mmCIF file of C-alpha atoms and ligand atoms in Angstrom:
data_model
loop_
_atom_site.group_PDB
_atom_site.id
_atom_site.type_symbol
_atom_site.label_atom_id
_atom_site.label_comp_id
_atom_site.label_asym_id
_atom_site.label_seq_id
_atom_site.Cartn_x
_atom_site.Cartn_y
_atom_site.Cartn_z
ATOM 1 C CA MET A 1 33.209 28.284 70.553
ATOM 2 C CA THR A 2 33.214 32.056 70.804
ATOM 3 C CA ALA A 3 31.806 33.822 73.817
ATOM 4 C CA PRO A 4 28.269 35.132 73.343
ATOM 5 C CA ASP A 5 28.288 38.633 71.946
ATOM 6 C CA PRO A 6 26.750 40.878 74.631
ATOM 7 C CA LEU A 7 25.612 43.255 71.912
ATOM 8 C CA ALA A 8 23.587 40.629 70.057
ATOM 9 C CA PRO A 9 20.211 40.437 71.719
ATOM 10 C CA THR A 10 19.346 36.783 72.050
ATOM 11 C CA ILE A 11 15.847 35.581 72.551
ATOM 12 C CA SER A 12 14.839 32.182 73.753
ATOM 13 C CA TYR A 13 11.802 31.122 71.726
ATOM 14 C CA ALA A 14 9.316 28.580 73.025
ATOM 15 C CA PRO A 15 9.130 25.692 70.510
ATOM 16 C CA GLU A 16 5.590 26.683 69.511
ATOM 17 C CA VAL A 17 6.690 30.278 68.815
ATOM 18 C CA ALA A 18 9.803 29.203 66.895
ATOM 19 C CA ALA A 19 7.656 26.930 64.709
ATOM 20 C CA ALA A 20 5.127 29.712 64.074
ATOM 21 C CA LYS A 21 7.923 32.091 63.078
ATOM 22 C CA ALA A 22 9.428 29.536 60.696
ATOM 23 C CA GLU A 23 6.047 28.872 59.093
ATOM 24 C CA GLY A 24 4.917 32.509 59.023
ATOM 25 C CA ARG A 25 1.910 31.846 61.253
ATOM 26 C CA PRO A 26 0.350 34.663 63.309
ATOM 27 C CA ILE A 27 1.760 35.319 66.783
ATOM 28 C CA VAL A 28 0.431 37.490 69.630
ATOM 29 C CA ALA A 29 2.790 38.813 72.312
ATOM 30 C CA LEU A 30 1.628 39.012 75.940
ATOM 31 C CA GLU A 31 3.118 40.976 78.812
ATOM 32 C CA SER A 32 4.226 39.510 82.123
ATOM 33 C CA THR A 33 3.985 42.458 84.539
ATOM 34 C CA ILE A 34 0.234 41.947 84.506
ATOM 35 C CA ILE A 35 1.019 38.478 85.946
ATOM 36 C CA THR A 36 3.592 39.485 88.583
ATOM 37 C CA HIS A 37 2.470 42.987 89.553
ATOM 38 C CA GLY A 38 -0.991 43.424 88.042
ATOM 39 C CA MET A 39 -3.072 40.636 89.587
ATOM 40 C CA PRO A 40 -2.889 38.448 92.694
ATOM 41 C CA PHE A 41 -2.195 34.699 92.621
ATOM 42 C CA PRO A 42 -3.959 32.456 91.587
ATOM 43 C CA GLY A 43 -6.193 34.723 89.422
ATOM 44 C CA ASN A 44 -3.078 35.842 87.552
ATOM 45 C CA LEU A 45 -2.274 32.251 86.537
ATOM 46 C CA THR A 46 -5.883 31.543 85.531
ATOM 47 C CA MET A 47 -5.761 34.668 83.360
ATOM 48 C CA ALA A 48 -2.362 33.824 81.822
ATOM 49 C CA ARG A 49 -3.464 30.331 80.862
ATOM 50 C CA SER A 50 -6.858 31.329 79.545
ATOM 51 C CA VAL A 51 -5.560 34.139 77.301
ATOM 52 C CA GLU A 52 -3.050 31.731 75.785
ATOM 53 C CA ALA A 53 -5.830 29.212 75.092
ATOM 54 C CA ILE A 54 -8.017 31.896 73.492
ATOM 55 C CA ILE A 55 -5.206 32.997 71.180
ATOM 56 C CA ARG A 56 -4.615 29.392 70.080
ATOM 57 C CA ALA A 57 -8.345 28.872 69.495
ATOM 58 C CA GLU A 58 -8.282 31.871 67.125
ATOM 59 C CA GLY A 59 -5.506 30.264 65.072
ATOM 60 C CA ALA A 60 -2.575 32.269 66.432
ATOM 61 C CA VAL A 61 0.279 31.434 68.800
ATOM 62 C CA PRO A 62 0.775 33.201 72.168
ATOM 63 C CA ALA A 63 4.213 34.488 73.152
ATOM 64 C CA THR A 64 4.430 35.717 76.722
ATOM 65 C CA ILE A 65 7.506 37.940 77.065
ATOM 66 C CA ALA A 66 9.615 37.852 80.257
ATOM 67 C CA VAL A 67 13.221 37.792 81.444
ATOM 68 C CA ILE A 68 14.060 34.639 83.397
ATOM 69 C CA ASP A 69 17.522 34.393 84.969
ATOM 70 C CA GLY A 70 18.857 36.917 82.487
ATOM 71 C CA VAL A 71 17.316 35.333 79.376
ATOM 72 C CA LEU A 72 14.715 37.185 77.330
ATOM 73 C CA HIS A 73 11.951 34.731 76.501
ATOM 74 C CA ALA A 74 9.303 34.848 73.781
ATOM 75 C CA GLY A 75 6.835 32.205 74.878
ATOM 76 C CA LEU A 76 6.816 30.470 78.261
ATOM 77 C CA ASP A 77 5.931 26.882 79.068
ATOM 78 C CA ASP A 78 3.370 26.155 81.777
ATOM 79 C CA GLY A 79 6.037 25.592 84.442
ATOM 80 C CA GLN A 80 7.618 28.984 83.712
ATOM 81 C CA LEU A 81 4.214 30.660 83.709
ATOM 82 C CA LYS A 82 3.360 29.070 87.056
ATOM 83 C CA ALA A 83 6.686 30.072 88.619
ATOM 84 C CA LEU A 84 6.233 33.656 87.429
ATOM 85 C CA ALA A 85 2.665 33.780 88.741
ATOM 86 C CA ARG A 86 3.851 32.687 92.224
ATOM 87 C CA THR A 87 7.034 34.737 92.486
ATOM 88 C CA LYS A 88 7.194 37.827 94.651
ATOM 89 C CA GLY A 89 10.704 38.824 93.658
ATOM 90 C CA ALA A 90 10.494 39.590 89.929
ATOM 91 C CA MET A 91 11.650 43.013 88.773
ATOM 92 C CA LYS A 92 9.194 45.208 86.889
ATOM 93 C CA LEU A 93 10.983 45.954 83.637
ATOM 94 C CA SER A 94 10.494 48.871 81.299
ATOM 95 C CA ARG A 95 12.779 50.335 78.597
ATOM 96 C CA ALA A 96 15.129 51.730 81.256
ATOM 97 C CA ASP A 97 15.958 48.423 82.915
ATOM 98 C CA LEU A 98 15.246 45.579 80.448
ATOM 99 C CA ALA A 99 18.947 45.359 79.514
ATOM 100 C CA PHE A 100 19.963 45.598 83.173
ATOM 101 C CA ALA A 101 17.991 42.443 84.019
ATOM 102 C CA ILE A 102 19.592 40.577 81.093
ATOM 103 C CA ALA A 103 23.121 41.804 81.886
ATOM 104 C CA GLU A 104 22.781 40.942 85.586
ATOM 105 C CA GLY A 105 21.050 37.580 85.169
ATOM 106 C CA LYS A 106 17.866 38.719 86.918
ATOM 107 C CA THR A 107 14.273 37.612 86.592
ATOM 108 C CA GLY A 108 11.873 40.332 85.592
ATOM 109 C CA ALA A 109 8.425 40.821 84.168
ATOM 110 C CA THR A 110 7.968 43.089 81.180
ATOM 111 C CA THR A 111 5.612 46.060 81.237
ATOM 112 C CA VAL A 112 3.795 47.203 78.110
ATOM 113 C CA ALA A 113 6.900 49.198 77.105
ATOM 114 C CA ALA A 114 9.374 46.334 77.570
ATOM 115 C CA THR A 115 6.983 43.808 76.022
ATOM 116 C CA MET A 116 6.749 46.002 72.914
ATOM 117 C CA ILE A 117 10.551 46.020 72.711
ATOM 118 C CA GLY A 118 10.690 42.228 73.108
ATOM 119 C CA ALA A 119 7.907 41.713 70.576
ATOM 120 C CA ALA A 120 9.622 43.947 68.006
ATOM 121 C CA LEU A 121 12.937 42.084 68.479
ATOM 122 C CA ALA A 122 11.066 38.808 67.983
ATOM 123 C CA GLY A 123 9.294 40.083 64.859
ATOM 124 C CA ILE A 124 5.861 40.070 66.494
ATOM 125 C CA GLY A 125 3.563 42.943 65.485
ATOM 126 C CA VAL A 126 0.587 42.551 67.859
ATOM 127 C CA PHE A 127 0.350 42.454 71.622
ATOM 128 C CA ALA A 128 -2.605 42.014 73.989
ATOM 129 C CA THR A 129 -2.836 43.382 77.513
ATOM 130 C CA GLY A 130 -5.355 44.804 79.998
ATOM 131 C CA GLY A 131 -4.520 48.427 80.590
ATOM 132 C CA ILE A 132 -1.577 50.608 79.632
ATOM 133 C CA GLY A 133 0.375 52.932 81.856
ATOM 134 C CA GLY A 134 -0.268 56.617 81.232
ATOM 135 C CA VAL A 135 -0.203 60.075 82.737
ATOM 136 C CA HIS A 136 -1.009 59.788 86.437
ATOM 137 C CA ARG A 137 -3.389 62.130 88.162
ATOM 138 C CA ASN A 138 -1.384 64.988 89.701
ATOM 139 C CA ALA A 139 1.406 64.390 87.136
ATOM 140 C CA GLU A 140 1.873 68.162 86.968
ATOM 141 C CA ASN A 141 3.451 67.800 90.427
ATOM 142 C CA THR A 142 4.900 64.274 90.371
ATOM 143 C CA PHE A 143 5.976 64.103 86.678
ATOM 144 C CA ASP A 144 4.724 60.488 86.788
ATOM 145 C CA ILE A 145 4.122 59.589 83.152
ATOM 146 C CA SER A 146 4.507 55.955 82.125
ATOM 147 C CA ALA A 147 7.262 54.998 79.692
ATOM 148 C CA ASP A 148 4.540 52.990 77.908
ATOM 149 C CA LEU A 149 3.444 56.176 76.109
ATOM 150 C CA GLU A 150 6.915 56.930 74.760
ATOM 151 C CA GLU A 151 7.297 53.310 73.659
ATOM 152 C CA LEU A 152 4.047 53.461 71.715
ATOM 153 C CA ALA A 153 5.536 56.422 69.857
ATOM 154 C CA ARG A 154 8.742 54.613 68.906
ATOM 155 C CA THR A 155 8.078 50.883 68.496
ATOM 156 C CA ALA A 156 5.944 49.438 65.708
ATOM 157 C CA VAL A 157 3.684 47.097 67.653
ATOM 158 C CA ILE A 158 -0.107 47.218 67.867
ATOM 159 C CA VAL A 159 -1.139 47.180 71.535
ATOM 160 C CA VAL A 160 -4.662 45.974 72.310
ATOM 161 C CA CYS A 161 -5.958 47.183 75.683
ATOM 162 C CA ALA A 162 -9.302 48.030 77.304
ATOM 163 C CA GLY A 163 -8.499 51.725 77.470
ATOM 164 C CA ALA A 164 -6.876 53.399 80.447
ATOM 165 C CA LYS A 165 -7.714 52.941 84.102
ATOM 166 C CA ALA A 166 -9.235 55.929 85.804
ATOM 167 C CA ILE A 167 -6.383 55.790 88.342
ATOM 168 C CA LEU A 168 -4.760 57.768 85.526
ATOM 169 C CA ASP A 169 -5.619 61.173 84.157
ATOM 170 C CA ILE A 170 -7.258 59.897 80.976
ATOM 171 C CA PRO A 171 -7.574 63.255 79.151
ATOM 172 C CA LYS A 172 -3.875 64.010 79.740
ATOM 173 C CA THR A 173 -2.963 60.471 78.656
ATOM 174 C CA LEU A 174 -4.789 60.998 75.356
ATOM 175 C CA GLU A 175 -3.117 64.397 74.921
ATOM 176 C CA VAL A 176 0.370 62.901 75.303
ATOM 177 C CA LEU A 177 -0.459 60.123 72.842
ATOM 178 C CA GLU A 178 -1.623 62.704 70.334
ATOM 179 C CA THR A 179 1.494 64.845 70.804
ATOM 180 C CA ARG A 180 3.720 61.807 70.277
ATOM 181 C CA GLY A 181 1.829 60.807 67.123
ATOM 182 C CA VAL A 182 0.301 57.603 68.473
ATOM 183 C CA PRO A 183 -3.011 56.669 66.855
ATOM 184 C CA VAL A 184 -5.668 55.674 69.387
ATOM 185 C CA VAL A 185 -8.369 53.509 67.820
ATOM 186 C CA THR A 186 -11.440 52.313 69.684
ATOM 187 C CA LEU A 187 -13.102 49.191 68.363
ATOM 188 C CA GLY A 188 -16.725 49.744 67.420
ATOM 189 C CA SER A 189 -17.327 52.835 69.576
ATOM 190 C CA VAL A 190 -16.823 56.570 69.274
ATOM 191 C CA GLU A 191 -16.137 56.750 73.021
ATOM 192 C CA PHE A 192 -12.755 55.853 74.495
ATOM 193 C CA PRO A 193 -13.233 53.123 77.138
ATOM 194 C CA ALA A 194 -12.009 53.321 80.741
ATOM 195 C CA PHE A 195 -10.964 49.744 81.496
ATOM 196 C CA TRP A 196 -13.724 48.550 83.887
ATOM 197 C CA SER A 197 -16.247 50.779 82.146
ATOM 198 C CA ARG A 198 -17.204 50.848 78.470
ATOM 199 C CA GLY A 199 -17.092 54.624 78.457
ATOM 200 C CA SER A 200 -14.837 57.399 79.785
ATOM 201 C CA GLY A 201 -16.934 60.343 78.664
ATOM 202 C CA LEU A 202 -14.167 61.148 76.153
ATOM 203 C CA THR A 203 -14.387 60.821 72.396
ATOM 204 C CA SER A 204 -11.988 58.305 70.912
ATOM 205 C CA PRO A 205 -9.568 59.982 68.488
ATOM 206 C CA LEU A 206 -10.296 57.228 65.919
ATOM 207 C CA THR A 207 -12.807 54.393 65.558
ATOM 208 C CA LEU A 208 -12.620 51.192 63.511
ATOM 209 C CA ASP A 209 -15.058 48.307 63.425
ATOM 210 C CA ASP A 210 -13.054 45.148 62.942
ATOM 211 C CA ALA A 211 -9.681 43.426 63.075
ATOM 212 C CA GLU A 212 -9.213 43.623 59.305
ATOM 213 C CA ALA A 213 -9.560 47.414 59.306
ATOM 214 C CA ILE A 214 -7.012 47.700 62.112
ATOM 215 C CA ALA A 215 -4.548 45.491 60.208
ATOM 216 C CA ARG A 216 -5.049 47.582 57.054
ATOM 217 C CA PHE A 217 -4.473 50.792 58.987
ATOM 218 C CA GLN A 218 -1.140 49.570 60.367
ATOM 219 C CA ALA A 219 -0.122 48.333 56.892
ATOM 220 C CA VAL A 220 -0.665 51.855 55.496
ATOM 221 C CA ARG A 221 1.273 53.360 58.389
ATOM 222 C CA ARG A 222 4.136 51.008 57.575
ATOM 223 C CA THR A 223 4.009 51.891 53.867
ATOM 224 C CA LEU A 224 4.221 55.572 54.785
ATOM 225 C CA GLY A 225 7.239 54.832 56.972
ATOM 226 C CA LEU A 226 5.566 56.338 60.013
ATOM 227 C CA GLY A 227 6.975 53.913 62.556
ATOM 228 C CA GLY A 228 5.663 53.534 66.062
ATOM 229 C CA GLY A 229 2.737 51.646 67.471
ATOM 230 C CA VAL A 230 -1.029 51.861 67.457
ATOM 231 C CA LEU A 231 -3.085 51.796 70.620
ATOM 232 C CA VAL A 232 -6.264 49.793 70.129
ATOM 233 C CA ALA A 233 -8.906 50.248 72.827
ATOM 234 C CA ASN A 234 -11.379 47.380 73.099
ATOM 235 C CA PRO A 235 -14.305 48.155 75.433
ATOM 236 C CA ILE A 236 -14.879 45.635 78.243
ATOM 237 C CA PRO A 237 -17.738 43.183 77.490
ATOM 238 C CA GLU A 238 -21.006 44.399 79.049
ATOM 239 C CA GLU A 239 -21.332 41.361 81.304
ATOM 240 C CA TYR A 240 -18.167 42.359 83.210
ATOM 241 C CA GLU A 241 -18.618 46.121 83.215
ATOM 242 C CA ILE A 242 -18.459 48.031 86.514
ATOM 243 C CA PRO A 243 -20.143 51.456 86.310
ATOM 244 C CA ARG A 244 -17.825 54.444 86.205
ATOM 245 C CA GLU A 245 -19.379 56.140 89.262
ATOM 246 C CA THR A 246 -18.970 52.972 91.340
ATOM 247 C CA MET A 247 -15.293 52.647 90.393
ATOM 248 C CA GLU A 248 -14.635 56.342 90.990
ATOM 249 C CA THR A 249 -15.278 56.086 94.752
ATOM 250 C CA PHE A 250 -13.021 53.025 95.005
ATOM 251 C CA ILE A 251 -10.302 54.781 93.002
ATOM 252 C CA ALA A 252 -10.474 57.857 95.232
ATOM 253 C CA ARG A 253 -9.920 55.612 98.249
ATOM 254 C CA ALA A 254 -6.998 53.772 96.632
ATOM 255 C CA LEU A 255 -5.365 57.061 95.597
ATOM 256 C CA GLY A 256 -5.779 58.426 99.123
ATOM 257 C CA ASP A 257 -4.179 55.294 100.566
ATOM 258 C CA ALA A 258 -1.245 55.519 98.131
ATOM 259 C CA ASP A 259 -0.689 59.131 99.132
ATOM 260 C CA ALA A 260 -0.851 58.356 102.845
ATOM 261 C CA ALA A 261 1.577 55.446 102.418
ATOM 262 C CA GLY A 262 4.022 57.657 100.465
ATOM 263 C CA ILE A 263 4.085 55.343 97.427
ATOM 264 C CA SER A 264 6.090 56.680 94.467
ATOM 265 C CA GLY A 265 7.839 55.707 91.232
ATOM 266 C CA LYS A 266 7.449 52.202 89.826
ATOM 267 C CA ALA A 267 5.495 51.082 92.878
ATOM 268 C CA VAL A 268 2.537 53.408 92.205
ATOM 269 C CA THR A 269 0.671 51.383 89.559
ATOM 270 C CA PRO A 270 1.076 47.961 91.280
ATOM 271 C CA TYR A 271 0.047 49.477 94.633
ATOM 272 C CA LEU A 272 -3.116 51.029 93.208
ATOM 273 C CA LEU A 273 -4.068 47.842 91.334
ATOM 274 C CA GLY A 274 -3.559 45.761 94.490
ATOM 275 C CA ARG A 275 -5.600 48.137 96.656
ATOM 276 C CA LEU A 276 -8.448 48.125 94.129
ATOM 277 C CA PHE A 277 -8.636 44.333 94.156
ATOM 278 C CA GLU A 278 -8.847 44.475 97.962
ATOM 279 C CA ILE A 279 -11.387 47.297 98.060
ATOM 280 C CA THR A 280 -13.688 45.692 95.471
ATOM 281 C CA GLU A 281 -13.273 42.258 97.058
ATOM 282 C CA GLY A 282 -12.394 40.547 93.827
ATOM 283 C CA ARG A 283 -15.093 42.051 91.639
ATOM 284 C CA SER A 284 -12.530 44.106 89.758
ATOM 285 C CA LEU A 285 -10.366 40.988 89.318
ATOM 286 C CA ALA A 286 -13.119 39.068 87.533
ATOM 287 C CA ALA A 287 -13.718 42.086 85.301
ATOM 288 C CA ASN A 288 -9.992 42.421 84.662
ATOM 289 C CA ILE A 289 -9.686 38.785 83.581
ATOM 290 C CA GLY A 290 -12.763 39.095 81.351
ATOM 291 C CA LEU A 291 -11.411 42.130 79.555
ATOM 292 C CA VAL A 292 -7.937 40.676 79.009
ATOM 293 C CA GLU A 293 -9.522 37.574 77.468
ATOM 294 C CA ASN A 294 -11.568 39.811 75.201
ATOM 295 C CA ASN A 295 -8.403 41.694 74.188
ATOM 296 C CA ALA A 296 -6.503 38.472 73.487
ATOM 297 C CA ARG A 297 -9.263 37.385 71.102
ATOM 298 C CA LEU A 298 -9.162 40.689 69.202
ATOM 299 C CA ALA A 299 -5.342 40.707 69.092
ATOM 300 C CA ALA A 300 -5.327 37.185 67.626
ATOM 301 C CA ARG A 301 -7.810 38.253 64.953
ATOM 302 C CA ILE A 302 -5.648 41.279 64.123
ATOM 303 C CA ALA A 303 -2.548 39.034 63.910
ATOM 304 C CA VAL A 304 -4.402 36.722 61.513
ATOM 305 C CA ALA A 305 -5.581 39.701 59.443
ATOM 306 C CA MET A 306 -2.076 41.239 59.394
ATOM 307 C CA ARG A 307 -0.685 38.134 57.802
ATOM 308 C CA ASP A 308 -3.185 38.667 54.993
ATOM 309 C CA THR A 309 -2.291 42.348 54.534
ATOM 310 C CA ALA A 310 1.508 41.844 54.885
HETATM 311 N N1 PSU B 401 -2.417 48.970 84.129
HETATM 312 C C1 PSU B 401 -3.223 47.934 84.381
HETATM 313 N N2 PSU B 401 -2.704 46.721 84.659
HETATM 314 C C2 PSU B 401 -1.343 46.513 84.654
HETATM 315 C C3 PSU B 401 -0.488 47.608 84.354
HETATM 316 C C4 PSU B 401 -1.056 48.806 84.087
HETATM 317 O O1 PSU B 401 -4.427 48.118 84.388
HETATM 318 O O2 PSU B 401 -0.894 45.380 84.917
HETATM 319 C C5 PSU B 401 1.002 47.373 84.274
HETATM 320 C C6 PSU B 401 1.443 47.186 82.810
HETATM 321 O O3 PSU B 401 2.521 46.273 82.772
HETATM 322 C C7 PSU B 401 1.923 48.562 82.421
HETATM 323 C C8 PSU B 401 2.567 49.005 83.724
HETATM 324 O O4 PSU B 401 2.837 48.571 81.350
HETATM 325 O O5 PSU B 401 1.681 48.533 84.730
HETATM 326 C C9 PSU B 401 2.727 50.485 83.801
HETATM 327 O O6 PSU B 401 3.473 50.806 84.928
HETATM 328 P P1 PSU B 401 4.011 52.311 85.113
HETATM 329 O O7 PSU B 401 2.764 53.107 85.359
HETATM 330 O O8 PSU B 401 4.913 52.221 86.312
HETATM 331 O O9 PSU B 401 4.739 52.675 83.852
HETATM 332 MN MN1 MN B 402 5.335 55.797 86.715
#
């Protein structure tokens, strides 16, 4: 037996994901930071299980990406999902530290950026999440711009989200995506959505009306050798929507609290998300779960359609 080659990235596939890969069936990647740092327990576990069930019901296979004790996983069993949902100690992994967690045998949850990397290594072209990281408000002073945006520019994975949270500077986020050549496509609306709200007041750079059109678009991008991802924005279902003006006052409070507490770096996004769940007394959590489920359904349909356009 030779020692494992540290330069060969090894992925541990869940049996269901390995079978889907072997048979060429559609697969949807899911991130794990939303579980460990994006939602409180037990809502995070409810969400993780229900999105997996939705993806299966659409005829695709879910593959939650995470690093557990130094092993990069594509697909977690229910015990692993439960342990991740309860843990307080997981690292939050992006491009900068994904390899560190593997090299050092750590457990870490993958952000949008690191999940895209894991998905691409695993040959998975679609990924569903809630919201992406972006340009933070006051970024002109803090330089706080999520590595998610750079990853969208370099890694060929379609990311389905519900737009960007208004804790971010949404116009600047769209500007950076445009500069980096990342297509932003809103499903069925000319307005870019703002996570809890169906609208942001900003025009979506592009609009498409169904999963098949999104799959075709990425196929043409691939043919042209363009590389990089596509950001698909799927507006929150009306039944879960929280009006923009209502959220804005809550966001202002959360931002003020973050400032007063001196929160910076990687801690900013998780802190703001946690404060908002507290301030809205769970209303934003129900909305968050509803929109992730909606995104999982669309991502599964895109994965099915991509198999047909491949
Ligand atoms: N926005 C959300 N929910 C989340 C996140 C962002 O509405 O859970 C998580 C995602 O994992 C995203 C990460 O990739 O936060 C971005 O963190 P940062 O801003 O530190 O790059
Ligand atoms: Mn940041």
